[in-house]
mmCIF file with all atom_site columns, C-alpha atoms in Angstrom:
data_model
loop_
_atom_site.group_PDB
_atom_site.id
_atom_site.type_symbol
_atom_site.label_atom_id
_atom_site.label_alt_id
_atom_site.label_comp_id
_atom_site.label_asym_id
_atom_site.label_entity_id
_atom_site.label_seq_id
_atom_site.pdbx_PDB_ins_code
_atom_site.Cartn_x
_atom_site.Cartn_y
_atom_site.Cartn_z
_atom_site.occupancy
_atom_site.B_iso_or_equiv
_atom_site.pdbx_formal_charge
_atom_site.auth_seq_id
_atom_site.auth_comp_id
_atom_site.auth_asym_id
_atom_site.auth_atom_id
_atom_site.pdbx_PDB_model_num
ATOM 1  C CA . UNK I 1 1  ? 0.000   0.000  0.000   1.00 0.00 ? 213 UNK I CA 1
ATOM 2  C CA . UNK I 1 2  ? 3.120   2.644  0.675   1.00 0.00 ? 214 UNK I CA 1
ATOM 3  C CA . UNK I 1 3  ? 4.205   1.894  -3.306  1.00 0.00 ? 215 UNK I CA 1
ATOM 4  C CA . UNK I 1 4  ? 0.337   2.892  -4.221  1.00 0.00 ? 216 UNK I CA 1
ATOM 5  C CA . UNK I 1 5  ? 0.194   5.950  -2.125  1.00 0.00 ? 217 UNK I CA 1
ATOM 6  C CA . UNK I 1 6  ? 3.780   7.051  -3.260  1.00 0.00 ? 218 UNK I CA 1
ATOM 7  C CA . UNK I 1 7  ? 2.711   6.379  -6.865  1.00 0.00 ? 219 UNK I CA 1
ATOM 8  C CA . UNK I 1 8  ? -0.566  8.782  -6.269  1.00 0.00 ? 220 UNK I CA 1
ATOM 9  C CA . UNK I 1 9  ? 0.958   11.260 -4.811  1.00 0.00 ? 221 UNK I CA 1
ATOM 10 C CA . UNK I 1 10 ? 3.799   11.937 -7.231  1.00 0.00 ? 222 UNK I CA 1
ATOM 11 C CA . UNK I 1 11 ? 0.955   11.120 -9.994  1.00 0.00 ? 223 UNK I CA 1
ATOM 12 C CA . UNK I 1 12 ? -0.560  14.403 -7.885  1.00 0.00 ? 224 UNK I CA 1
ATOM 13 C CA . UNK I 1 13 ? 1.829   16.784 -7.508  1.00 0.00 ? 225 UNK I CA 1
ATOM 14 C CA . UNK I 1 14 ? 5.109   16.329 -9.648  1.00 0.00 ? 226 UNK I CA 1
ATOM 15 C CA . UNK I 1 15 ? 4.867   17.318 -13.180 1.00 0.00 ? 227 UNK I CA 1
ATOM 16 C CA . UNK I 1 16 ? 8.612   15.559 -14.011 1.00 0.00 ? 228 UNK I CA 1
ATOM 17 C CA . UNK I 1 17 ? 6.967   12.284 -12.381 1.00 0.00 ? 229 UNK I CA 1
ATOM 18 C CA . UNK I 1 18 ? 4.084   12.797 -14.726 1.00 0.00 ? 230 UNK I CA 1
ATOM 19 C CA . UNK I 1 19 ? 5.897   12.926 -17.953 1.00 0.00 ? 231 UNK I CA 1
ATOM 20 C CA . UNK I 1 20 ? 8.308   10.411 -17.561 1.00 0.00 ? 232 UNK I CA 1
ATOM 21 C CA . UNK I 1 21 ? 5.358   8.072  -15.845 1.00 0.00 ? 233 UNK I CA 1
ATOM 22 C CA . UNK I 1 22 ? 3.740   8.804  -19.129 1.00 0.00 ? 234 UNK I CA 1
ATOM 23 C CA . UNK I 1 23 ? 6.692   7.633  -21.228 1.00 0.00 ? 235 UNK I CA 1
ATOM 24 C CA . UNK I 1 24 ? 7.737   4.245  -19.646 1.00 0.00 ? 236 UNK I CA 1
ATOM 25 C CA . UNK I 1 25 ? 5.742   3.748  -16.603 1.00 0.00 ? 237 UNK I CA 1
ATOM 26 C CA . UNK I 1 26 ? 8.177   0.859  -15.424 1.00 0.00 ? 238 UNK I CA 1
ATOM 27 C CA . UNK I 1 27 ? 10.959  2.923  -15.670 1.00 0.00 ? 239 UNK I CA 1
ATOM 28 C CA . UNK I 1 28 ? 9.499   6.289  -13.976 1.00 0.00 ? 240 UNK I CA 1
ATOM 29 C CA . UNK I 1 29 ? 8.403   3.393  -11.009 1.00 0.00 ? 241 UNK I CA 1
ATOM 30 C CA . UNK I 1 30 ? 12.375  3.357  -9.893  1.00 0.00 ? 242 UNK I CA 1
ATOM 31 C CA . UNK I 1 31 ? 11.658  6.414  -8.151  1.00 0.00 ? 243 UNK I CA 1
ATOM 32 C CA . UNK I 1 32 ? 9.095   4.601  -6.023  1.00 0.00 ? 244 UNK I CA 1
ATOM 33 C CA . UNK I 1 33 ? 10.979  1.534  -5.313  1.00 0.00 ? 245 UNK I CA 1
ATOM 34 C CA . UNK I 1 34 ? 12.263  -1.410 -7.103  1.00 0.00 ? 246 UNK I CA 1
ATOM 35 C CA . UNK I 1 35 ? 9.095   -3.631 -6.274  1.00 0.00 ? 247 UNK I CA 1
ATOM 36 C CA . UNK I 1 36 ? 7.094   -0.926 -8.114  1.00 0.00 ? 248 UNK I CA 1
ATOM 37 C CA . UNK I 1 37 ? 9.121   -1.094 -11.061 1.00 0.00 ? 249 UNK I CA 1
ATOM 38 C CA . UNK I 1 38 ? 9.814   -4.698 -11.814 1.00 0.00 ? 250 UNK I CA 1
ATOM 39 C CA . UNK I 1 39 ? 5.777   -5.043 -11.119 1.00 0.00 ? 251 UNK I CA 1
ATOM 40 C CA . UNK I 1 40 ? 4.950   -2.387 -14.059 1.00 0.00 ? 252 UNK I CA 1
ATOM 41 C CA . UNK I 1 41 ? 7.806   -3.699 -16.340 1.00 0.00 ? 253 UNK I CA 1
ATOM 42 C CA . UNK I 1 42 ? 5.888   -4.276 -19.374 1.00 0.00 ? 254 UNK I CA 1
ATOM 43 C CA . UNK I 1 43 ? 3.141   -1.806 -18.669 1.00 0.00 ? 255 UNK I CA 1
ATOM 44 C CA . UNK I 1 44 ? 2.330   0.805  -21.203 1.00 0.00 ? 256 UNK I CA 1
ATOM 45 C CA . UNK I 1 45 ? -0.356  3.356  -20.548 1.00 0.00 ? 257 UNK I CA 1
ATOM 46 C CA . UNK I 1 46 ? -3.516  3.062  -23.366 1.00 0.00 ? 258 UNK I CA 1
ATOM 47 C CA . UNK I 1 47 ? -4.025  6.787  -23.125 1.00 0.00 ? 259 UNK I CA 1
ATOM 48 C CA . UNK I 1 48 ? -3.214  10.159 -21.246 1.00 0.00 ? 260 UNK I CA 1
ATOM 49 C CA . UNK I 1 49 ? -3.275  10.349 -17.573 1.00 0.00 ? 261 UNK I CA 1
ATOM 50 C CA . UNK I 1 50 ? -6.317  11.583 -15.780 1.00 0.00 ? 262 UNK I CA 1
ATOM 51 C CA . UNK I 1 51 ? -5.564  15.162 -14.270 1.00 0.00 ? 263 UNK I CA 1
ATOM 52 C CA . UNK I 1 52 ? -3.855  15.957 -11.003 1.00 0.00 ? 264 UNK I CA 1
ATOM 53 C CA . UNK I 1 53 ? -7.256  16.873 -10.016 1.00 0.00 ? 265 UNK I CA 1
ATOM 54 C CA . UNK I 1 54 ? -9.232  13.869 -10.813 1.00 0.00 ? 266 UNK I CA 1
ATOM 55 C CA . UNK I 1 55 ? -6.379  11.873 -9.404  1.00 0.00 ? 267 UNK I CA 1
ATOM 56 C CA . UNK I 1 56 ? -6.383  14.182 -6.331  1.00 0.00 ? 268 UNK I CA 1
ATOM 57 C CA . UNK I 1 57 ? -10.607 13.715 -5.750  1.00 0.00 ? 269 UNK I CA 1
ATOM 58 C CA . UNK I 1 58 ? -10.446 10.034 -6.372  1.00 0.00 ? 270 UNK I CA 1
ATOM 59 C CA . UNK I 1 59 ? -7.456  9.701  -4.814  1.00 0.00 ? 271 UNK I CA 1
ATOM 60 C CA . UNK I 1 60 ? -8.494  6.750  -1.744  1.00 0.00 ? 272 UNK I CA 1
ATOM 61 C CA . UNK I 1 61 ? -10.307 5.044  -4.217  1.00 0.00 ? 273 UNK I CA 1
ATOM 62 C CA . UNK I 1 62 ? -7.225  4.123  -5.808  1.00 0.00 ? 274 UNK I CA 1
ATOM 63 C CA . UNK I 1 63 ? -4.868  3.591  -3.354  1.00 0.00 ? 275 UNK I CA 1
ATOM 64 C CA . UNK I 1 64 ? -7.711  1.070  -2.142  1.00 0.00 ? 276 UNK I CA 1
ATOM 65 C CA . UNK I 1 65 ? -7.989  -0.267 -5.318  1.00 0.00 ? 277 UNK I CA 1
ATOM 66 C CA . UNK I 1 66 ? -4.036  -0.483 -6.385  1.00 0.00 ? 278 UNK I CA 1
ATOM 67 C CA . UNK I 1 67 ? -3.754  -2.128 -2.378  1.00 0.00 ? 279 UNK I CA 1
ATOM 68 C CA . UNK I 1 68 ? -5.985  -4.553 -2.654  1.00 0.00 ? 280 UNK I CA 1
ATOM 69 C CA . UNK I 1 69 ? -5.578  -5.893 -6.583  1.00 0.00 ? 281 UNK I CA 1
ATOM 70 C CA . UNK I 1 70 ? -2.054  -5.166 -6.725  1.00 0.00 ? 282 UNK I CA 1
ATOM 71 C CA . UNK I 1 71 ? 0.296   -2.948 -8.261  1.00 0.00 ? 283 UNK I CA 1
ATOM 72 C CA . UNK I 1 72 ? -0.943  -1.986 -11.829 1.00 0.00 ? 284 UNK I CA 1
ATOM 73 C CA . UNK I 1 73 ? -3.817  -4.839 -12.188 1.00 0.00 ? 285 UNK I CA 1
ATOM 74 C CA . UNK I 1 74 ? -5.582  -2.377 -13.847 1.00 0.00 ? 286 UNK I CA 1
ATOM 75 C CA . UNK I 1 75 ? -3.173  0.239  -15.555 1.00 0.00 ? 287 UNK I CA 1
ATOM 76 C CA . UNK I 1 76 ? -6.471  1.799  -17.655 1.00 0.00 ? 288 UNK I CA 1
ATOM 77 C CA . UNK I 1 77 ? -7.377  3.436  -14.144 1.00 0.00 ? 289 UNK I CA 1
ATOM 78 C CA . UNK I 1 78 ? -5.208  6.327  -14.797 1.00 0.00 ? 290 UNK I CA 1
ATOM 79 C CA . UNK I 1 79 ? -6.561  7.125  -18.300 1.00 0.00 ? 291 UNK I CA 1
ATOM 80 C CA . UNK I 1 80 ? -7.908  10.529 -18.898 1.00 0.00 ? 292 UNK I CA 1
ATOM 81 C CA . UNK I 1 81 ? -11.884 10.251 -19.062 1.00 0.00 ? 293 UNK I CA 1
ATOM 82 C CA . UNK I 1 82 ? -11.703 12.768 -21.855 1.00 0.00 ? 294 UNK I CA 1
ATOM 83 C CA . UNK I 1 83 ? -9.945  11.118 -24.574 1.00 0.00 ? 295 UNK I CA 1
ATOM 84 C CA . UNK I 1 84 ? -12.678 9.674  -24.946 1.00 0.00 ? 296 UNK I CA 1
ATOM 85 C CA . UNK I 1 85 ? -11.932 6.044  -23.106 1.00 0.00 ? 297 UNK I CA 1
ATOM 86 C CA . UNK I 1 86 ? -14.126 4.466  -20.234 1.00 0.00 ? 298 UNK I CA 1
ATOM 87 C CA . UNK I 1 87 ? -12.589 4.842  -17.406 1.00 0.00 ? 299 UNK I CA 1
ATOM 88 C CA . UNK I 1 88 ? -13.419 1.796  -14.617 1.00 0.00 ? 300 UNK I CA 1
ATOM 89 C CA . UNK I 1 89 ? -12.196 0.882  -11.188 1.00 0.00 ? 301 UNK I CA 1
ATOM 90 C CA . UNK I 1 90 ? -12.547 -2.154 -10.023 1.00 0.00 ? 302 UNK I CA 1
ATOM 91 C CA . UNK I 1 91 ? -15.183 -3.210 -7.400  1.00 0.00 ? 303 UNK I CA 1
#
């Protein structure tokens, strides 16, 4: 759960975090440990990330969901609504 809030919170607030999460999300994951990165190796984003704010208001969701599924289950969480993709949490 520490990787997942870490993750969030740089997803929040640190635009260099952004980018390069954007880019290779495995390798912008060093920053948040090694566990992190090895788990979202082969992970590529489908879209754009959601805003800092839409990160920011659903914020315990996801750590809840990224704690209790594991560490990018479900990458397409972070997608931005608006491009036009569904964006779903898990129950």
């Amino acid at each position: 759960m520490i990787d997942a809030v870490k993750i969030l919170d740089l997803l929040v607030t640190d635009d260099a975090f952004r980018d390069a999460f954007q880019e290779s999300p495995g390798e912008a994951l060093r920053k948040v440990s090694p566990e992190a990165a090895k788990a979202a190796a082969l992970c590529a984003l489908p879209g754009p990330l959601a805003s800092k704010y839409e990160l920011a208001v659903s914020r315990a969701r996801l750590v809840e969901v990224l704690a209790s599924v594991g560490l990018f289950y479900q990458p397409y969480c972070f997608v931005d609504e608006a491009s036009g993709q569904v964006v779903a949490l898990a129950a």
